[in-house]
Short mmCIF file of C-alpha atoms and ligand atoms in Angstrom, two decimals:
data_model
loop_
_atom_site.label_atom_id
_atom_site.label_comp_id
_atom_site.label_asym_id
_atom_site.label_seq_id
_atom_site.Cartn_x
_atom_site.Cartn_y
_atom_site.Cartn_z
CA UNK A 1 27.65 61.11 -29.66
CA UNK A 2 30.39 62.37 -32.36
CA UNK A 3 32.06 59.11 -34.04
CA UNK A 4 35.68 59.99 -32.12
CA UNK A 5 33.98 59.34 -28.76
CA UNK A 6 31.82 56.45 -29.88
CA UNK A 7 35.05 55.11 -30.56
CA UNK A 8 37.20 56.13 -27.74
CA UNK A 9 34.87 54.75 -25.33
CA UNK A 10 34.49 51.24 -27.26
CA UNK A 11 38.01 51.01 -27.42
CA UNK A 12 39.10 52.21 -24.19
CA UNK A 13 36.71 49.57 -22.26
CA UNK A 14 36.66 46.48 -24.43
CA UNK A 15 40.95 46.80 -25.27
CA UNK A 16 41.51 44.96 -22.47
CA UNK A 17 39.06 41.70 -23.55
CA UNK A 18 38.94 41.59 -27.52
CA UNK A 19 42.13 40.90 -29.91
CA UNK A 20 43.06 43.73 -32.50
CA UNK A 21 40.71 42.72 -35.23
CA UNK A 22 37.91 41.49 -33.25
CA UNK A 23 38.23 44.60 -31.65
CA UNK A 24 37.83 46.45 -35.22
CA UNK A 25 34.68 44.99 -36.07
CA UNK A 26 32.78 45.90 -33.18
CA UNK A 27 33.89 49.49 -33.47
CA UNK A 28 33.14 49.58 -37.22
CA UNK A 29 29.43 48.24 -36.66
CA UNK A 30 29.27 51.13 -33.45
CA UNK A 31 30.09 53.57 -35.51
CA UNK A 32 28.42 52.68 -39.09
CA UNK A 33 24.99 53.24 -37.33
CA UNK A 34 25.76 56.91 -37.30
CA UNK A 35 25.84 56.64 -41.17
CA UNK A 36 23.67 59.09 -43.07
CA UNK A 37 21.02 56.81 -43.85
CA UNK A 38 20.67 55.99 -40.27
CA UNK A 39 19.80 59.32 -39.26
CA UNK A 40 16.46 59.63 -40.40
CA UNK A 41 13.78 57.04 -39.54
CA UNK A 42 15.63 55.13 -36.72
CA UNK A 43 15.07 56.89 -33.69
CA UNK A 44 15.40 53.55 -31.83
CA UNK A 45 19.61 53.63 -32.81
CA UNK A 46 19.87 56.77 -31.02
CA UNK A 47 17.71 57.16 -28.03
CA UNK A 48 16.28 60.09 -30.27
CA UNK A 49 12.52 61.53 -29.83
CA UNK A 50 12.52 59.66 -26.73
CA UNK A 51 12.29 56.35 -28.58
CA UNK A 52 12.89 54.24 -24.55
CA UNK A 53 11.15 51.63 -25.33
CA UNK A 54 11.66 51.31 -28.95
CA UNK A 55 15.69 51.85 -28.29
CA UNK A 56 15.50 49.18 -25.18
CA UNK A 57 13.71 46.31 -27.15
CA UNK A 58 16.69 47.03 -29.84
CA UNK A 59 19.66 46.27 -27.56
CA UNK A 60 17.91 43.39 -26.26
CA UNK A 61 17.38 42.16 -29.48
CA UNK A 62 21.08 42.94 -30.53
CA UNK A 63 22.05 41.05 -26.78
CA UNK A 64 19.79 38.27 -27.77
CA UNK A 65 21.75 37.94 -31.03
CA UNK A 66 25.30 37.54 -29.78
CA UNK A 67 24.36 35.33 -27.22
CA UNK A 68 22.46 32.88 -29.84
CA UNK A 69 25.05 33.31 -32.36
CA UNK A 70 27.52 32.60 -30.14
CA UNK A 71 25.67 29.60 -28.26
CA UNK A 72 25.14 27.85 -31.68
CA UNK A 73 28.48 28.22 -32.84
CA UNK A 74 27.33 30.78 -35.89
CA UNK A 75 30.08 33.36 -37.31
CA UNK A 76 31.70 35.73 -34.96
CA UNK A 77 31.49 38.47 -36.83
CA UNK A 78 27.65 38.61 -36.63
CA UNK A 79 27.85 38.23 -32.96
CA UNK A 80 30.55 41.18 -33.08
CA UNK A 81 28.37 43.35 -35.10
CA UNK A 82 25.32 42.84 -32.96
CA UNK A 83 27.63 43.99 -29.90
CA UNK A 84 28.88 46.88 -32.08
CA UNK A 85 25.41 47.68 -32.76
CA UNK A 86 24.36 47.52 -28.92
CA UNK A 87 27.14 49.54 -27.58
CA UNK A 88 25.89 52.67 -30.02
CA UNK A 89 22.89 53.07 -28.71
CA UNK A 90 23.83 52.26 -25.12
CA UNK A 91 26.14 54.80 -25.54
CA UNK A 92 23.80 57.33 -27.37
CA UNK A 93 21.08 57.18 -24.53
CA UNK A 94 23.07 59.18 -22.12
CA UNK A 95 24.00 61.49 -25.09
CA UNK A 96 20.89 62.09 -26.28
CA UNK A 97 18.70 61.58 -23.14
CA UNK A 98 18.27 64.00 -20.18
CA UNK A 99 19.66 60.71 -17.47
CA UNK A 100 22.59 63.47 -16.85
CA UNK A 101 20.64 66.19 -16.10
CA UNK A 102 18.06 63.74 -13.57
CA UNK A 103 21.21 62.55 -12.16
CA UNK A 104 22.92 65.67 -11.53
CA UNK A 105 19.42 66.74 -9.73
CA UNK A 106 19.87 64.06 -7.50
CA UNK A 107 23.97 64.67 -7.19
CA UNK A 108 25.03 68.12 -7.08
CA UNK A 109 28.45 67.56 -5.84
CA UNK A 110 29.00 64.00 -7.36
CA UNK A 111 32.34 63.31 -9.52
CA UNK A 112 31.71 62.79 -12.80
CA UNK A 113 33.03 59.49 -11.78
CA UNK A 114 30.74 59.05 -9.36
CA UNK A 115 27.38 58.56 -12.14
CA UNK A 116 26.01 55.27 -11.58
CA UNK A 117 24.35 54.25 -15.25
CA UNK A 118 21.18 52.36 -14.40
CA UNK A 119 19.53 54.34 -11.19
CA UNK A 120 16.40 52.58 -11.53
CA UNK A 121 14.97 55.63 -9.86
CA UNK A 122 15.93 57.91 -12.56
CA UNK A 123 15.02 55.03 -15.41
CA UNK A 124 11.34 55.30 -14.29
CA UNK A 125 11.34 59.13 -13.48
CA UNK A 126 8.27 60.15 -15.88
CA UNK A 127 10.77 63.37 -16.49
CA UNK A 128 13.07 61.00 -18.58
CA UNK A 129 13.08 62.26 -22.05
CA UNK A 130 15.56 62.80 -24.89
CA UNK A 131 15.86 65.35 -27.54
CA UNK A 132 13.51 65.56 -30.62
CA UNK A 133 14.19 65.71 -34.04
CA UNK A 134 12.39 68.62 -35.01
CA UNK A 135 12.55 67.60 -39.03
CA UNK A 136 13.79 69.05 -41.50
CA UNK A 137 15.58 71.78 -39.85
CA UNK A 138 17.46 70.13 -37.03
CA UNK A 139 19.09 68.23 -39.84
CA UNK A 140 20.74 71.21 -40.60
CA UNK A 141 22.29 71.04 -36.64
CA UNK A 142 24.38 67.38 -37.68
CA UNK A 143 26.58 70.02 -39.48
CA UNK A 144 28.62 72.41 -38.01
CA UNK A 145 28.85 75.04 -40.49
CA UNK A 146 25.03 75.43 -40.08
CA UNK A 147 24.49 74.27 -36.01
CA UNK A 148 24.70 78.14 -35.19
CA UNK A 149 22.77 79.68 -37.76
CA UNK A 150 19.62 76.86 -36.87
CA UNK A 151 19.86 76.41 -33.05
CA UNK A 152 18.37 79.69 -32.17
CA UNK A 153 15.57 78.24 -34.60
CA UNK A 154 15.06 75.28 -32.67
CA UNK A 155 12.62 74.83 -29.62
CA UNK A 156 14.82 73.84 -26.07
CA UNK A 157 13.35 69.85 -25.91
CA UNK A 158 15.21 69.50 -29.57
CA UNK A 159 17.99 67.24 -30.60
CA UNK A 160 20.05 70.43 -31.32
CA UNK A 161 19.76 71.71 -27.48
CA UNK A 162 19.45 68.76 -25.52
CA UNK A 163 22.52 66.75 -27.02
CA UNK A 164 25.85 65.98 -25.28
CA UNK A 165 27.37 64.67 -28.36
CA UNK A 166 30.88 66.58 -27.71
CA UNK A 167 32.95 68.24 -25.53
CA UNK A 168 31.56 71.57 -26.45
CA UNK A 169 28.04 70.26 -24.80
CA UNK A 170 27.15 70.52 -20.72
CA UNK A 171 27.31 67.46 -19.29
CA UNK A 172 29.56 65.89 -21.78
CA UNK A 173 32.00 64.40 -19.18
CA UNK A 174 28.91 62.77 -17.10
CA UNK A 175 27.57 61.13 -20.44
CA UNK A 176 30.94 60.09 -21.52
CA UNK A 177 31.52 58.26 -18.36
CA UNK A 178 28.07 56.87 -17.89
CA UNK A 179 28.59 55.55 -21.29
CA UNK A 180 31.80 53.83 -20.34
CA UNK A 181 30.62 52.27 -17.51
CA UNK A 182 27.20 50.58 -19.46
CA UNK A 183 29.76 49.58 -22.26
CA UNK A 184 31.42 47.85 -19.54
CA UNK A 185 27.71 46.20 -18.25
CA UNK A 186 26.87 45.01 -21.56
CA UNK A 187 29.68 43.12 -22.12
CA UNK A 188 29.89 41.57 -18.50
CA UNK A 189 25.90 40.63 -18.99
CA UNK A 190 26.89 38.69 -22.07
CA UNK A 191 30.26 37.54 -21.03
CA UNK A 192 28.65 35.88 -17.81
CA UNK A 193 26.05 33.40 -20.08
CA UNK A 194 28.71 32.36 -22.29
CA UNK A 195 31.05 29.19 -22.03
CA UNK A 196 34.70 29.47 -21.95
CA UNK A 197 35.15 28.31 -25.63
CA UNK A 198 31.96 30.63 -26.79
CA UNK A 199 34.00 33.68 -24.97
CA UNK A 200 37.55 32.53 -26.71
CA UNK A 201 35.79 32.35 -30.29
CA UNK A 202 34.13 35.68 -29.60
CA UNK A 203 36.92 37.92 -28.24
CA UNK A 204 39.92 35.83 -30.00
ZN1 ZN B 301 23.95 57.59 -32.89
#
């Protein structure tokens, strides 16, 4: 997903829970995965070359840290980077991943709206794949001044084809959505083992 809607969604759901600068640092360490270095190597960040189970033991481990950090009274601002850090790639697996496309299957005349985020049916379809990186030419497709000239280039199961990283993409609005509503998840899943001082420190 493109930074601006990374950030849009984080701040549109968590707003509501987090002070200003709390607030900040989560969004900064969402969006600072997508930095350059990122993109190669660390498939797991992005849901990319269908990296499930990879990308899954990452956000637990990122869950795992905020809730310890938290629990033993360690600095906030890991425990707001590790959620940062979550929410990117919970974000980035409907982006990246063909859940819309298995969900739409199932709901032709759904709402965007309507997209429940964790079917378990379509989390174990074997059809559940996301785009690859087909190196080093879909590089080229992270820029816009050269996404046209490569796509035609590129094979159909390819980051390039497959994304819904924008407005411009099918599916966007499904995978925007769906990405709200697990931002919302994660936070409740974490919110719900804390204490009431441990959820003051965090979002204060
Ligand atoms: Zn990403």
């Amino acid at each position: 997903m493109k930074e601006k809607y990374h950030r849009a969604i984080t701040e549109e759901v968590l707003r509501p829970f987090f002070a200003p600068a709390a607030l900040e640092e989560i969004i900064r360490a969402n969006v600072g995965q997508d930095a350059l270095r990122y993109q190669f190597g660390h498939d797991h960040f992005h849901y990319d070359n269908s990296a499930f189970r990879a990308g899954d033991a990452y956000l637990a481990e990122q869950r795992r840290q905020v809730i310890e950090t938290l629990q033993q009274t360690g600095p906030v601002s890991v425990a707001r980077a590790a959620f940062g850090r979550l929410t990117h790639s919970a974000q980035d697996f409907y982006a990246h991943s063909n859940y819309i496309t298995l969900w739409r299957e199932r709901n032709p005349d759904a709402a965007p709206e309507q997209i429940d985020p964790l079917l378990p049916e379509i989390l174990a379809d074997a059809r559940l794949v996301s785009g690859r990186i087909y190196a080093p030419l879909e590089y080229f497709s992270f820029f816009s001044l050269f996404a046209p000239l490569v796509l035609p280039l590129l094979p159909r199961d390819s980051h390039a084809w497959m994304n819904k990283d924008d407005p411009s993409r099918p599916g966007f609005q499904e995978a925007y959505v769906a990405a709200r509503k697990r931002t919302r998840l994660e936070l409740e899943e974490i919110r719900r083992v804390l204490s009431p001082a441990q959820w003051q420190a965090w979002s204060k």
